[in-house]
Structures are given as C-alpha cells and as structure tokens.
Coordinates of C-alpha atoms in Angstrom, one line a residue:
X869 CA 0.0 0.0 0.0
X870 CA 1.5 3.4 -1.1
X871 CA 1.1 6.3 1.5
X872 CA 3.6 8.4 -1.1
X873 CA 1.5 11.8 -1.2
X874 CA 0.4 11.3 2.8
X875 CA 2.2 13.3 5.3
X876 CA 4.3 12.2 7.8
X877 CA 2.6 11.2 11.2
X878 CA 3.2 13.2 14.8
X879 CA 5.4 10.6 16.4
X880 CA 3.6 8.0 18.1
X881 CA 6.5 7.0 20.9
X882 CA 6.3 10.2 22.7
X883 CA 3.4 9.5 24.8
X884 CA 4.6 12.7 27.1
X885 CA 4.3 15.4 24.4
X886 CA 0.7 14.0 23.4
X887 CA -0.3 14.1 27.4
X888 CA 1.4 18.1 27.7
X889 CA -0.7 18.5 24.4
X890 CA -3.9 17.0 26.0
X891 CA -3.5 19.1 28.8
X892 CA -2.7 22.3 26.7
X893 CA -6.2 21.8 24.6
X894 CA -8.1 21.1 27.6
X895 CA -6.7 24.1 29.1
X896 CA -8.0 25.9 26.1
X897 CA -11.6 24.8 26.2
X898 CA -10.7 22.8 23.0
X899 CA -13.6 20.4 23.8
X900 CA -16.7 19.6 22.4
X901 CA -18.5 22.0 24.5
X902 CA -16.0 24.9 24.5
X903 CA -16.1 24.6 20.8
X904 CA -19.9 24.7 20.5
X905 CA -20.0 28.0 23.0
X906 CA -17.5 29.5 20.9
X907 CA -18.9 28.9 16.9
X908 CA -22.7 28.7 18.2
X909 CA -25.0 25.9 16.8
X910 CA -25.4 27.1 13.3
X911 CA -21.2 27.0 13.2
X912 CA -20.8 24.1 14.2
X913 CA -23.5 22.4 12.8
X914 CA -21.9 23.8 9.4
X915 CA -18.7 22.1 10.4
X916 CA -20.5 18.7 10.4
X917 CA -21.5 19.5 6.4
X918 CA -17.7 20.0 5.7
X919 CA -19.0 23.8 5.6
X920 CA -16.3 26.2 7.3
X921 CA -17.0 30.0 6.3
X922 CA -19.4 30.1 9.4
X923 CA -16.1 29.0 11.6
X924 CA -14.0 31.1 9.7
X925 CA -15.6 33.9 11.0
X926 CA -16.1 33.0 14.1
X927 CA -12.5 32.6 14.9
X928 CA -11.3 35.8 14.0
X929 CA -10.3 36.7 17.3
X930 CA -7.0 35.5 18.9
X931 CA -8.3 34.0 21.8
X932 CA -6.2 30.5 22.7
X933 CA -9.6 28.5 21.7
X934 CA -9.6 30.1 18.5
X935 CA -6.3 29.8 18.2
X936 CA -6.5 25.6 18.5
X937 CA -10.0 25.6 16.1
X938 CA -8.0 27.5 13.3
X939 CA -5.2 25.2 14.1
X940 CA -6.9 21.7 14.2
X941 CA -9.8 21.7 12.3
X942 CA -9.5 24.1 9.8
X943 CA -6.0 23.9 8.8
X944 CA -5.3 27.3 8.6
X945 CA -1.6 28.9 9.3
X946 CA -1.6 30.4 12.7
X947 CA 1.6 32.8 13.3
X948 CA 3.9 31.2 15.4
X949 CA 3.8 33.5 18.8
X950 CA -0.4 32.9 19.1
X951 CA 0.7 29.2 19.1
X952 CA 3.5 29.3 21.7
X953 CA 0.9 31.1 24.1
X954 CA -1.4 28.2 24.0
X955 CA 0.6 24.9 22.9
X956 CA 4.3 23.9 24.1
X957 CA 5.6 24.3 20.5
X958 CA 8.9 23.1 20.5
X959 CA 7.5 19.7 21.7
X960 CA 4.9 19.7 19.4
X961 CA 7.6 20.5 16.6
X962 CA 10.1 18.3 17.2
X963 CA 7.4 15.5 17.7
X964 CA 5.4 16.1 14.0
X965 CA 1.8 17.6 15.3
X966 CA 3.3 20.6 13.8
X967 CA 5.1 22.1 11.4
X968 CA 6.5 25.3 9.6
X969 CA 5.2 26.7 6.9
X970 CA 6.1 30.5 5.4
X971 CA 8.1 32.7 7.5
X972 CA 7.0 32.3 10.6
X973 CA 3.4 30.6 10.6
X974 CA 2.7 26.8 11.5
X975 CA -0.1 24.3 10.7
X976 CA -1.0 20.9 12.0
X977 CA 0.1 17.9 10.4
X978 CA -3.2 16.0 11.6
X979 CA -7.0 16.9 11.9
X980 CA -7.9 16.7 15.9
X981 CA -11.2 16.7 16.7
X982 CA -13.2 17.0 20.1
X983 CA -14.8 14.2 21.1
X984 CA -16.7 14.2 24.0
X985 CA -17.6 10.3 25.8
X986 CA -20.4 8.7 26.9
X987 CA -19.8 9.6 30.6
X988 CA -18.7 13.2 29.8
X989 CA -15.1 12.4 28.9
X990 CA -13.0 15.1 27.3
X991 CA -11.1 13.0 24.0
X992 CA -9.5 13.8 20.9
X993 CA -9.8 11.9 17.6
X994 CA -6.8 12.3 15.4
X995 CA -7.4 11.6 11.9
X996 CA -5.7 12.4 8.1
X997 CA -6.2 16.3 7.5
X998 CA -9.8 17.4 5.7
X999 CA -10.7 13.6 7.0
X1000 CA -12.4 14.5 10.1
X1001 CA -16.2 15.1 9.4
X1002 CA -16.9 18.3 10.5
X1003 CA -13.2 18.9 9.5
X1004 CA -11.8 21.9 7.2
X1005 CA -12.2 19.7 4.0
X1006 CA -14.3 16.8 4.8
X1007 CA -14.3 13.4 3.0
X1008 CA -13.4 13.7 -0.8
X1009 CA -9.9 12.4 -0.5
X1010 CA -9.2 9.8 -3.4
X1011 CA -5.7 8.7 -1.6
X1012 CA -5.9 4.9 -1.1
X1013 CA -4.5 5.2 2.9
X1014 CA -6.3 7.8 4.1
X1015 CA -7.3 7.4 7.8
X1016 CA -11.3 9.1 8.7
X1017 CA -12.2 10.8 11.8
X1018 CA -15.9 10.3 13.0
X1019 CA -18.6 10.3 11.2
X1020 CA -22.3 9.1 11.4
X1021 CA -21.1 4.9 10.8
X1022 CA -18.7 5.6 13.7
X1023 CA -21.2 6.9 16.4
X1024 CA -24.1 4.4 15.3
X1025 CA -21.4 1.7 16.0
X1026 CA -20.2 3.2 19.4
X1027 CA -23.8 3.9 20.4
X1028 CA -25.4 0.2 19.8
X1029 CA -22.4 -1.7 21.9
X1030 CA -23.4 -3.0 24.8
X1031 CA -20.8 -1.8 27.7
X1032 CA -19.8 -3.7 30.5
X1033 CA -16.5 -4.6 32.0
X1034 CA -14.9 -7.4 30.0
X1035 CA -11.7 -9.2 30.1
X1036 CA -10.5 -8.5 26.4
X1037 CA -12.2 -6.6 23.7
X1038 CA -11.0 -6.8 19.9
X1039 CA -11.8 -3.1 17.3
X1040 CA -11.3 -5.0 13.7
X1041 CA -10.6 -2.5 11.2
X1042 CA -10.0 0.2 14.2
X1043 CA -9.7 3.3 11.6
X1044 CA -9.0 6.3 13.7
X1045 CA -9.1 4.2 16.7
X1046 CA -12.7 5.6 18.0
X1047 CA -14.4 2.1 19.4
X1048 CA -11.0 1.0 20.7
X1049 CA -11.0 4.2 22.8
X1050 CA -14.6 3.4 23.6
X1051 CA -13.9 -0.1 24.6
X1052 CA -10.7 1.1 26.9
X1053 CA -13.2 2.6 29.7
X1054 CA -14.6 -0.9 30.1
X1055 CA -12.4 -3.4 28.8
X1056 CA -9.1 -4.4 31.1
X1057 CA -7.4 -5.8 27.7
X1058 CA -8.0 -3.9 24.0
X1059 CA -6.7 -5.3 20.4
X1060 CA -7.4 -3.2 17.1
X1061 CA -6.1 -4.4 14.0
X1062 CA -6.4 -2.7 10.7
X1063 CA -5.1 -3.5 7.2
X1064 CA -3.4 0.2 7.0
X1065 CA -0.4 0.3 9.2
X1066 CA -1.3 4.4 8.6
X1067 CA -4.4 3.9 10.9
X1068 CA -2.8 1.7 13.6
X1069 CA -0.6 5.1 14.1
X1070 CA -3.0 7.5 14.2
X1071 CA -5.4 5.4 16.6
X1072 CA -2.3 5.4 18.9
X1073 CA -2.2 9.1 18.5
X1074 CA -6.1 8.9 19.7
X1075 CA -5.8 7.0 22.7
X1076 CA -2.8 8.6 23.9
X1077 CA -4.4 12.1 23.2
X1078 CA -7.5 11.1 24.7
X1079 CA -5.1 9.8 28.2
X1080 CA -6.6 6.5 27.6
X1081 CA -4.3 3.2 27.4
X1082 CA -2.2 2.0 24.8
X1083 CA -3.9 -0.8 22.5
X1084 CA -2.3 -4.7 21.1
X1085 CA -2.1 -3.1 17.6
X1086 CA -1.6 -5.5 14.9
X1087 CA -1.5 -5.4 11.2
X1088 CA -4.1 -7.5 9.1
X1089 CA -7.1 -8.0 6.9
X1090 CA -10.2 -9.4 8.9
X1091 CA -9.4 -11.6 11.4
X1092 CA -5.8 -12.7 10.2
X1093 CA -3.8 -10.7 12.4
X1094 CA -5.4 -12.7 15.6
X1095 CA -3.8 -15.8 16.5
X1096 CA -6.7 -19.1 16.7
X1097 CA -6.9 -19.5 20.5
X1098 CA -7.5 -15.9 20.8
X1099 CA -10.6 -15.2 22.1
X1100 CA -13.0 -12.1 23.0
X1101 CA -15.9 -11.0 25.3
X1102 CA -16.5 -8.4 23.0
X1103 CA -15.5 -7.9 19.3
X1104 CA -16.3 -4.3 17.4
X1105 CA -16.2 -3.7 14.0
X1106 CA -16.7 -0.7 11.4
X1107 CA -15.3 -2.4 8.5
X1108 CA -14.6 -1.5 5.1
X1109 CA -17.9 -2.3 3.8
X1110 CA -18.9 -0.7 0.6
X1111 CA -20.0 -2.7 -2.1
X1112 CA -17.8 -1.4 -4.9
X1113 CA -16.2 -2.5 -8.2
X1114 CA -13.1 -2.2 -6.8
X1115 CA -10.7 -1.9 -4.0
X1116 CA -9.7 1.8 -4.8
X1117 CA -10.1 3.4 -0.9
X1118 CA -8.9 1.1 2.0
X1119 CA -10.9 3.1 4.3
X1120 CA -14.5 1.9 2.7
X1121 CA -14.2 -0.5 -0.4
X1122 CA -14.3 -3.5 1.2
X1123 CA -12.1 -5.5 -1.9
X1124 CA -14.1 -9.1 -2.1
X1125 CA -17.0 -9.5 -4.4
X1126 CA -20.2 -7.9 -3.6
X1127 CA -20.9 -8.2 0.1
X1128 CA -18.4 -11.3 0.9
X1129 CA -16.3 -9.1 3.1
X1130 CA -19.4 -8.2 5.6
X1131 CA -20.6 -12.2 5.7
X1132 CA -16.7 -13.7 6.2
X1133 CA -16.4 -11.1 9.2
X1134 CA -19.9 -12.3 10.7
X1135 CA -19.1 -15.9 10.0
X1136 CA -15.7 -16.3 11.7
X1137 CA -16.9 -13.9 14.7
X1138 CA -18.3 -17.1 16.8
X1139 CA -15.2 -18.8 16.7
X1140 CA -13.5 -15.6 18.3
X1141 CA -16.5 -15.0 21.0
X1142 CA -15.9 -16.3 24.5
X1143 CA -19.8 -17.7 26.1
X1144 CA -22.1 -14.7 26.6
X1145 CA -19.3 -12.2 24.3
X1146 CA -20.6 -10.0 21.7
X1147 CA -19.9 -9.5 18.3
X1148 CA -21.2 -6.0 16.9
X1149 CA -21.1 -4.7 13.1
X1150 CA -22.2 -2.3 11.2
X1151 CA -22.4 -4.1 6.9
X1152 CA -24.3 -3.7 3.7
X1153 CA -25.8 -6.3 2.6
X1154 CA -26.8 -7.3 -1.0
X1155 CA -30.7 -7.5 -1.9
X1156 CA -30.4 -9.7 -4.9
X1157 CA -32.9 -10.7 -8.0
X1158 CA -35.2 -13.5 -6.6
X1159 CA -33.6 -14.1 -2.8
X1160 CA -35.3 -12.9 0.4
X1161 CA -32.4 -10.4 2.2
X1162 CA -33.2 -11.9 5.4
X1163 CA -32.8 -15.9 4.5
X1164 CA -29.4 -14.1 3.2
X1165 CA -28.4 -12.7 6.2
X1166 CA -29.9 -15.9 8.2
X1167 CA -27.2 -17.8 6.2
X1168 CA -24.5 -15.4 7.5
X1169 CA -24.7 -16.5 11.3
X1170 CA -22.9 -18.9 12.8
X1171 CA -23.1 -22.0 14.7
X1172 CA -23.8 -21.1 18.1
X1173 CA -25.0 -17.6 18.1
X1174 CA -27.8 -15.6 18.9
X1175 CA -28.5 -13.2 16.4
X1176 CA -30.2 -9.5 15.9
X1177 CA -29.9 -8.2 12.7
X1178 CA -31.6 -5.1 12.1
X1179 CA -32.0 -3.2 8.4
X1180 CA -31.9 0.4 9.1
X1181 CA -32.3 1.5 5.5
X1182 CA -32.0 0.3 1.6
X1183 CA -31.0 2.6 -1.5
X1184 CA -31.4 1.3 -4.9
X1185 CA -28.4 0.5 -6.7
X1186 CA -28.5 4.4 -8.6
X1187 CA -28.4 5.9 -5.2
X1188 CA -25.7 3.8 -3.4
X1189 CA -23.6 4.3 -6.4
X1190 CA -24.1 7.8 -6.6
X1191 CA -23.7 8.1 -2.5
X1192 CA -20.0 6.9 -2.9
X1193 CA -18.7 8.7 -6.0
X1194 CA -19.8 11.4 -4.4
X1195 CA -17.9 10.1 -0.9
X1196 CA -14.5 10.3 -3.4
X1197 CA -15.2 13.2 -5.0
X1198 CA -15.9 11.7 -8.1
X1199 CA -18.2 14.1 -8.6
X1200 CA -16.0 16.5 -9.1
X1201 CA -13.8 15.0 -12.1
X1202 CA -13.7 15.1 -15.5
X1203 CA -17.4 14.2 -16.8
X1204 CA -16.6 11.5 -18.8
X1205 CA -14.5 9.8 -16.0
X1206 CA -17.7 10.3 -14.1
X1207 CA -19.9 8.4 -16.5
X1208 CA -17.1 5.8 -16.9
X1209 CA -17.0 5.1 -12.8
X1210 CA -20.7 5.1 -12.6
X1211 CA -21.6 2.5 -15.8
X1212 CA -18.4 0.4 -13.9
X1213 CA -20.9 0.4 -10.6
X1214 CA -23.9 -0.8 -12.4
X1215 CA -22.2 -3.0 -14.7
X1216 CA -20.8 -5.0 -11.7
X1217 CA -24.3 -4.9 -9.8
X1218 CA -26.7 -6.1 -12.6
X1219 CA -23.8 -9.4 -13.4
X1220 CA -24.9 -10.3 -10.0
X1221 CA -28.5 -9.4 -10.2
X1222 CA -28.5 -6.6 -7.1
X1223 CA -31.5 -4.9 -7.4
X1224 CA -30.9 -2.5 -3.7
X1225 CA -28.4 -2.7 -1.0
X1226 CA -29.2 -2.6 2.7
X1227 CA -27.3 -1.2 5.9
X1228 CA -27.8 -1.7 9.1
X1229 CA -26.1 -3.5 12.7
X1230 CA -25.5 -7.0 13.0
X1231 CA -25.2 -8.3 16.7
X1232 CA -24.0 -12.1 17.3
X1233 CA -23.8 -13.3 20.8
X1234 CA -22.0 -16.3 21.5
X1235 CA -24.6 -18.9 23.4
X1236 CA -24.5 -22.4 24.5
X1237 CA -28.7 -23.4 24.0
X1238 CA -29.2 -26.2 21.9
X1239 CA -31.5 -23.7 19.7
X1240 CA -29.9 -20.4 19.1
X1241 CA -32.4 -17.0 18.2
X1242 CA -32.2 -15.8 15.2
X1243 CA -33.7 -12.3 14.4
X1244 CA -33.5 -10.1 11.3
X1245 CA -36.2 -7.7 11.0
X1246 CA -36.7 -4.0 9.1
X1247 CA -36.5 -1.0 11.1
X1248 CA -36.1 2.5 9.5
X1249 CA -37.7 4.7 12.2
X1250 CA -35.6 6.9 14.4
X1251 CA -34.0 5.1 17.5
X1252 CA -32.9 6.6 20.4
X1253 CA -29.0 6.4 21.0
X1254 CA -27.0 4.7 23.0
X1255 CA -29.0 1.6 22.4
X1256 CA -26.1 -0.4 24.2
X1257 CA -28.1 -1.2 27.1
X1258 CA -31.5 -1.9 24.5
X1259 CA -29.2 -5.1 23.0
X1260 CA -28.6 -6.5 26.3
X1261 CA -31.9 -6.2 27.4
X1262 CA -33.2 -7.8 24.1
X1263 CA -30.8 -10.7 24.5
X1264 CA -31.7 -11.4 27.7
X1265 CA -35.5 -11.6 26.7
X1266 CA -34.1 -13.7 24.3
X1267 CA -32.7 -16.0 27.0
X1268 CA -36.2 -16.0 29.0
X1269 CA -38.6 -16.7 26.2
X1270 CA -36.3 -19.9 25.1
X1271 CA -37.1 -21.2 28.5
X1272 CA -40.3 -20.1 29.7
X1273 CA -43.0 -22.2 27.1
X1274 CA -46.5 -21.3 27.9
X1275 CA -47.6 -22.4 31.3
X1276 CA -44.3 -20.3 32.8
X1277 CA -45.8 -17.3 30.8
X1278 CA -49.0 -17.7 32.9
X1279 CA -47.4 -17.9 35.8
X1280 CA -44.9 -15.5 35.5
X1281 CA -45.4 -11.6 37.2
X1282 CA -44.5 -8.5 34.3
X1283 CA -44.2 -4.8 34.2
X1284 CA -44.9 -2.7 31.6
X1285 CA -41.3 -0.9 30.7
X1286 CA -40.6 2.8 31.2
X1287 CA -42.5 4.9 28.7
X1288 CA -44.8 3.4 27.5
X1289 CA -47.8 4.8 26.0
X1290 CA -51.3 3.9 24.5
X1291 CA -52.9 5.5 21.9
X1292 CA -56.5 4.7 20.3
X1293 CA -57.0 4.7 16.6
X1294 CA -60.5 5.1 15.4
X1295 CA -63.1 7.5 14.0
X1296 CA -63.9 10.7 15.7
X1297 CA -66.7 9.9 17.9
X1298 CA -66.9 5.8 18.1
X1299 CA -67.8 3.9 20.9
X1300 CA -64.9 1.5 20.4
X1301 CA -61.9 1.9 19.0
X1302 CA -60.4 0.1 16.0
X1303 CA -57.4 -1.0 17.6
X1304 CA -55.0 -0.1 19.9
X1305 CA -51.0 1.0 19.7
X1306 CA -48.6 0.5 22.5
X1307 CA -46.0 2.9 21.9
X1308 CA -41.8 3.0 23.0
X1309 CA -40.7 6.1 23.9
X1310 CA -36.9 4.9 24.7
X1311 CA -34.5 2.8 22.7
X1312 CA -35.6 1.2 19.8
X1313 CA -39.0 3.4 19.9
X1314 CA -41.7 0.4 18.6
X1315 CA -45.3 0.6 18.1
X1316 CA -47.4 -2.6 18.3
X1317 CA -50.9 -3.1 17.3
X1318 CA -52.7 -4.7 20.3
X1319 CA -56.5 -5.8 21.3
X1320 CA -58.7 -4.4 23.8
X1321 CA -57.0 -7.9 26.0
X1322 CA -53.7 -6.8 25.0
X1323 CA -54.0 -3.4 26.0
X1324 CA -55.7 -4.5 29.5
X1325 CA -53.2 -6.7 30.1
X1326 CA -50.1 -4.7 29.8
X1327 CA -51.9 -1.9 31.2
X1328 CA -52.6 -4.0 34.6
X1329 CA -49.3 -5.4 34.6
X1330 CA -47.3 -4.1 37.6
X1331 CA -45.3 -7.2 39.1
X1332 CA -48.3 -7.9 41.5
X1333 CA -50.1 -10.7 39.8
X1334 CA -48.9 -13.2 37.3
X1335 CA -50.4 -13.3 34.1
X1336 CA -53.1 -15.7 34.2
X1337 CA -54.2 -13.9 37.4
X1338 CA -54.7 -10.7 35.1
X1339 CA -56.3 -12.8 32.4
X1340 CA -59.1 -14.4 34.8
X1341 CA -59.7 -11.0 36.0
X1342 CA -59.8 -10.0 32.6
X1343 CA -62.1 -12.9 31.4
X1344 CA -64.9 -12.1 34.3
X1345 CA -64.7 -8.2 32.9
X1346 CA -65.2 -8.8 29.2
X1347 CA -67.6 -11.8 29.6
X1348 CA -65.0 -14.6 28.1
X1349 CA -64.3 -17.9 29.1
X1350 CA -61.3 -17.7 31.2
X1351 CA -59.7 -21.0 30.1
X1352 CA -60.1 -19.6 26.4
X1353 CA -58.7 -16.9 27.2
X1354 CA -55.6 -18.3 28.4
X1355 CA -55.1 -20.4 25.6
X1356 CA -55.4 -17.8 22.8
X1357 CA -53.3 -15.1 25.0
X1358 CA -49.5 -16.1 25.7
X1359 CA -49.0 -15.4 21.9
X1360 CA -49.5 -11.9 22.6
X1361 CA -47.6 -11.8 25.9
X1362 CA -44.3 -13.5 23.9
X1363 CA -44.3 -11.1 21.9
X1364 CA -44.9 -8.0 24.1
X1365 CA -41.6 -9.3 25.7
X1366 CA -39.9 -10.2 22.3
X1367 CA -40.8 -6.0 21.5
X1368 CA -39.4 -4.7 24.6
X1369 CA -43.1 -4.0 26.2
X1370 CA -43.3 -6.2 29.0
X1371 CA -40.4 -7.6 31.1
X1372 CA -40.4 -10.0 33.9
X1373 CA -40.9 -8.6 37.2
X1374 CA -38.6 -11.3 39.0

C-alpha cells in the first residue's frame, strides 16, 4: 500500500508530548463543549457538512480556543507566537503535530477533533487532515490510505455496543481508533487491527491524546492478524464495507465480491467470542434478484450464536452508487471519467442481479442453548441512541422466552417498561376503538398493534399478579371464558416481551 502523497505522522513514541498537548487543549476549552460555545450551533452544525466560512468567521479573534480551532480543524496557518501562548511548540515540533510553513506561521500535520464520551469524557480523535467530518475539508480524498475521523457509521457503531467490563475486547478494522477508545473505559485488555499500518498510528495518536491506554495493535485483513486461541468477550467492527467495483479506498471498499467481506467477518466472529461475548457490526448487505435479504443474512450467522440483525435503510443501486462517488469526490472529475465510474458500478451490480443494498447492525452473541435466536427484522424509524443497554436487554429476553414455554408465561409476574404509552385509533366519535397502539418512547422506539385484551393486560401489569391472574380477571370483565382466554393469549404476551413492552418482574 502506497502512503507516497500522505504526510508524515506526529510521532507515536512520545506519549509525554501528546499528554502536555492534551492538557494544553483542555486548558484551552478545545472540547466539544467549549467549541460549540464558541462557533454557536449554526457553526458548528456547518462544520458537520464540511461547511467552514461560518467557523472562519467566528474565529477571528485571537483568543487561545480560537487559536487551537484555526489550528486543528481548519488547517489554517496560525503565526507562530499565538501558538507558543497556548501549545508547548517546540515539543509539538520536534514531535510532528506541527510544522513550519512561510516565514514564521505553522499548521497541524493531523485533523484533531473534540470528542466528548459517553460519561462526559473530554477525547480527541486524530485523523488524516480534511478527514475529520466536520473537519476543514471533509471526506473527498481519493488517496488509497487515508485514515477518517468520526462520522455518522462511527457513532451508530459506538452507540449500539453494549458496555460492560470485560476481560479482552478486539476493534477490527479500528480506523482512527474511535471504538477501541470506547472499549478502553470498560475493557481491562484492548486489540485493534487494521489492514493500514497508517491507521494503527494515528489510533495510537487517539488514545494517547484522549489519556486513555495504549492498545495490542496489529496489522491484518479481517481476522488474520489474531492468532486461533484468541478469544474475545466483545468484538467491534466498522469495517470496510462498501459494495464497490473495486478496491480503490482502504478506508470503505471493502475488496471481495459484492458483500463477501461483511458475511466472512460475521461468520468467523463465533469462533472468536468467549460464552455470553458479543460481536457487533455495522455491513451492507446485497438484496439480490429473486432471494429474500433476510434468508441471506440468516445464512451469515454462525453456529452457536444468537442473532439481531436489524436493516436500518435500503437505497437502490442508482443511489448507493451515486452516494459513494460522491464520498470520493468523483463528482467532481472530468465528466466522462464520471460516467465511466458510474456505468463500472452498475455494470458490476446487474452481473450479480443486485436490485438494492441494505445497511444496518449485525449483533452475534455467543450462546450455549441447543437452539440459538435468530432475528433479522426492518426497522427505519428513528431510534434513540446509545442503544447499548437496549441489545442486552433484548438478548436477555431472548434468553427467558427460550425457557419459559406457555404455562411459565401464565405464571410468570411482568411490568410494563418505562415509557410506555397507549394510543387509540379510530373514528372521531366511536364507541370503540379500532385498535390499539402500544408505543416505545426509549431505545428502539416500537409501536405494536394490540387488542382491547392486549392493551388491559399490559396496562394492569405491575409485578403484582402473574399473568393468568390478570387474564381471569380480565375474562370475568369482558364476559370470556377464562380457560379460552388463556389459551389464545401467551402469543400476545411473547411477543410483548420479544418487543421490549413487558419484562419479567422477577
């Protein structure tokens, strides 16, 4: 892999210059919050559209922040004395983060961008300059090893993974190193690999910017660079996955034939996950002429996992061509070189008869039951993030249903979940209803269609009484017969659970 027209990398040995340059930014304000009190919301939401004339002007002054925003993330020349009041230059020199340019005037060798955690942390993600979304140039780069910052993919991934202290956690395809510095707060042991020796440095230059520990880094496609009896409690991975006609940017084309390189990841995941690990991924996934996606991605999982697949969205192949040759700046080339790219896209997609491509998260758990749960389902609407804490839950009422068949239903006490609201559909002025929605207001956000015995049932449930309790009660109230009523109703209570609706009280 050539990295001929890339600039040299800040040094990745000298851990103390990037802690007296963490503690110089944070000094500053240079944080997510300082910056958005300085540029204002229309700024920096700008910034996030690769738009910088709003930032531009709002760093006019010579304040240290400004100073650091003009610096970092929009790669302007900042006169030497500004600098030296706010950063320890000479360091910062003789270590690469800088460098000279003019007479006396510097700019940053890398894009740093503010980063703020889950818990309120203050972190910095390093990436290639104009390759941090929201940076000076955004993403357009056509050079082969060119290392991202974060972007939407990133902070999906990071907000879906479930977090809990785990012995060793494994970032495949680590990038800019943003989910290994995630995984760091909760993991005592932390591997990222990536094919691009180029992005193994720079996630160094993360973590050690962000004070967080150093990472196992190890060169590799995939799963290659881990030996076989290594294994994980959680694995993490925002890989290369467009579906492209060729292999042209390391950073997104994923180099295997259609979506090979999203189903080998999934497939060789079990083998890596310790009992109860997770595996977490964020593919596309071909819909092809005459298959059902989800019996495709079915056929992905392996032996002895759980699985929750969800499709977030599907373009048709026009659109996800156009999406990335506008994502290289293809766009912006001669038009005949345009036309040529773009026929190349389709060409490859109707040889193997893709009529859309999905995206979405893939989540294997590792399990030992003799049946393992396998769901892939469609689900465009907005979620609410982080959703970490939404996959355990749904795993572990994954691991009640398999072992609770219909007589521990009726037995069993529930609780309607937090936020949970009914609304009644129906004509202005009817006596009944025509049905009843259950709606999420947390995580995933569902709506269910229920009956008037659904909607009693979940509405009574409070851990009291089990559920065939409730149902008697329910049977003397509507005039039923109580025993049919129990017959025809743990249907609905499964899947009030499956959905997140009802949890076990015990």
């Amino acid at each position: 892999m050539s990295h001929t027209s890339l600039p040299p990398l800040p040094s990745s040995d000298r851990v103390d210059v990037a802690a007296r340059l963490r503690d110089a930014l944070l000094g500053a304000s240079f944080t997510a919050d300082g910056m958005l009190d300085l540029l204002g919301a229309p700024a920096y939401a700008a910034l996030a559209r690769s738009e910088t004339v709003p930032a531009l002007r709002a760093t006019r002054g010579d304040t240290p922040l400004e100073t650091l925003v003009r610096l970092f993330l929009l790669q302007q020349p900042v006169p030497h004395a500004r600098v030296a009041d706010v950063l320890p230059v000479e360091d910062c020199l003789r270590s690469g983060w800088l460098t000279r340019v003019g007479g006396d005037e510097l700019t940053a060798t890398v894009d740093v961008r503010p980063y703020g955690g889950p818990a309120g942390e203050d972190w910095f993600i390093v990436s290639d300059l104009g390759c941090a979304v929201g940076g000076a140039g955004g993403i357009g780069s056509r050079e082969e090893g060119v290392v991202l910052g974060v972007g939407g993919a990133s902070t999906t991934l990071a907000g879906i993974t479930v977090r809990e202290p785990v012995a060793a956690a494994l970032d495949l395809g680590t990038g800019s190193g943003i989910q290994a510095l995630h995984a760091a707060q909760h993991a005592t042991r932390v591997t990222a690999t990536d094919l691009n020796p180029r992005a193994l440095h720079i996630t160094a230059l993360t973590l050690a910017l962000s004070g967080a520990p150093a990472a196992d880094l190890r060169e590799g496609s995939l799963f290659e660079p881990v030996a076989d009896d290594e294994t994980y409690d959680l694995i993490v991975s925002n890989p290369p996955f467009v579906i492209s006609p060729d292999a042209r940017l390391t950073y997104r084309d994923g180099g295997m034939s259609g979506d090979d390189l999203c189903r080998t990841l999934v497939q060789q995941a079990g083998d890596r996950l310790n009992e109860g690990g997770y595996a977490q991924f964020l593919a596309n996934w071909q819909h092809v002429e005459g298959e059902d996606w989800q019996d495709r991605l079915r056929s992905w999982v392996p032996r002895g996992c759980d699985a929750w697949i969800v499709q977030r969205e599907v373009q048709d192949i026009t659109q996800y061509a156009e999406l990335w040759l506008r994502d290289a700046g293809d766009h912006r080339s001669d038009p005949a070189e345009y036309q040529a790219r773009y026929d190349a896209w389709l060409d490859e997609f109707e040889a193997r008869k893709v009529k859309a491509v999905g995206f979405g998260w893939i989540t294997l758990r590792r399990t030992a039951a003799a049946e393992p749960s396998i769901t892939v389902e469609e689900w465009p609407h907005p979620v609410e993030q982080p959703l970490g804490d939404t996959v355990r839950a749904h795993f572990a009422r994954v691991d009640f249903l398999r072992a609770s068949d219909d007589a521990a239903l009726l037995a069993g006490h529930f609780r309607l979940t937090a936020e949970v609201v009914q609304e009644q559909v129906g004509l202005p002025g009817a006596e009944d209803p025509e049905h009843v929605v259950l709606r999420q207001n947390r995580g995933m956000r569902r709506a269910t269609k229920v009956d008037t015995v659904g909607a009693g049932f979940a509405g009574v449930c409070d851990g009291t009484l089990s559920a065939g309790r409730i149902l008697d009660a329910i049977a003397q109230l509507v005039g039923e017969d109580p025993v049919l009523l129990r017959d025809r109703t743990p249907g609905q209570i499964r899947l009030l659970v499956e959905q997140g609706f009802l949890e076990p009280a015990e």
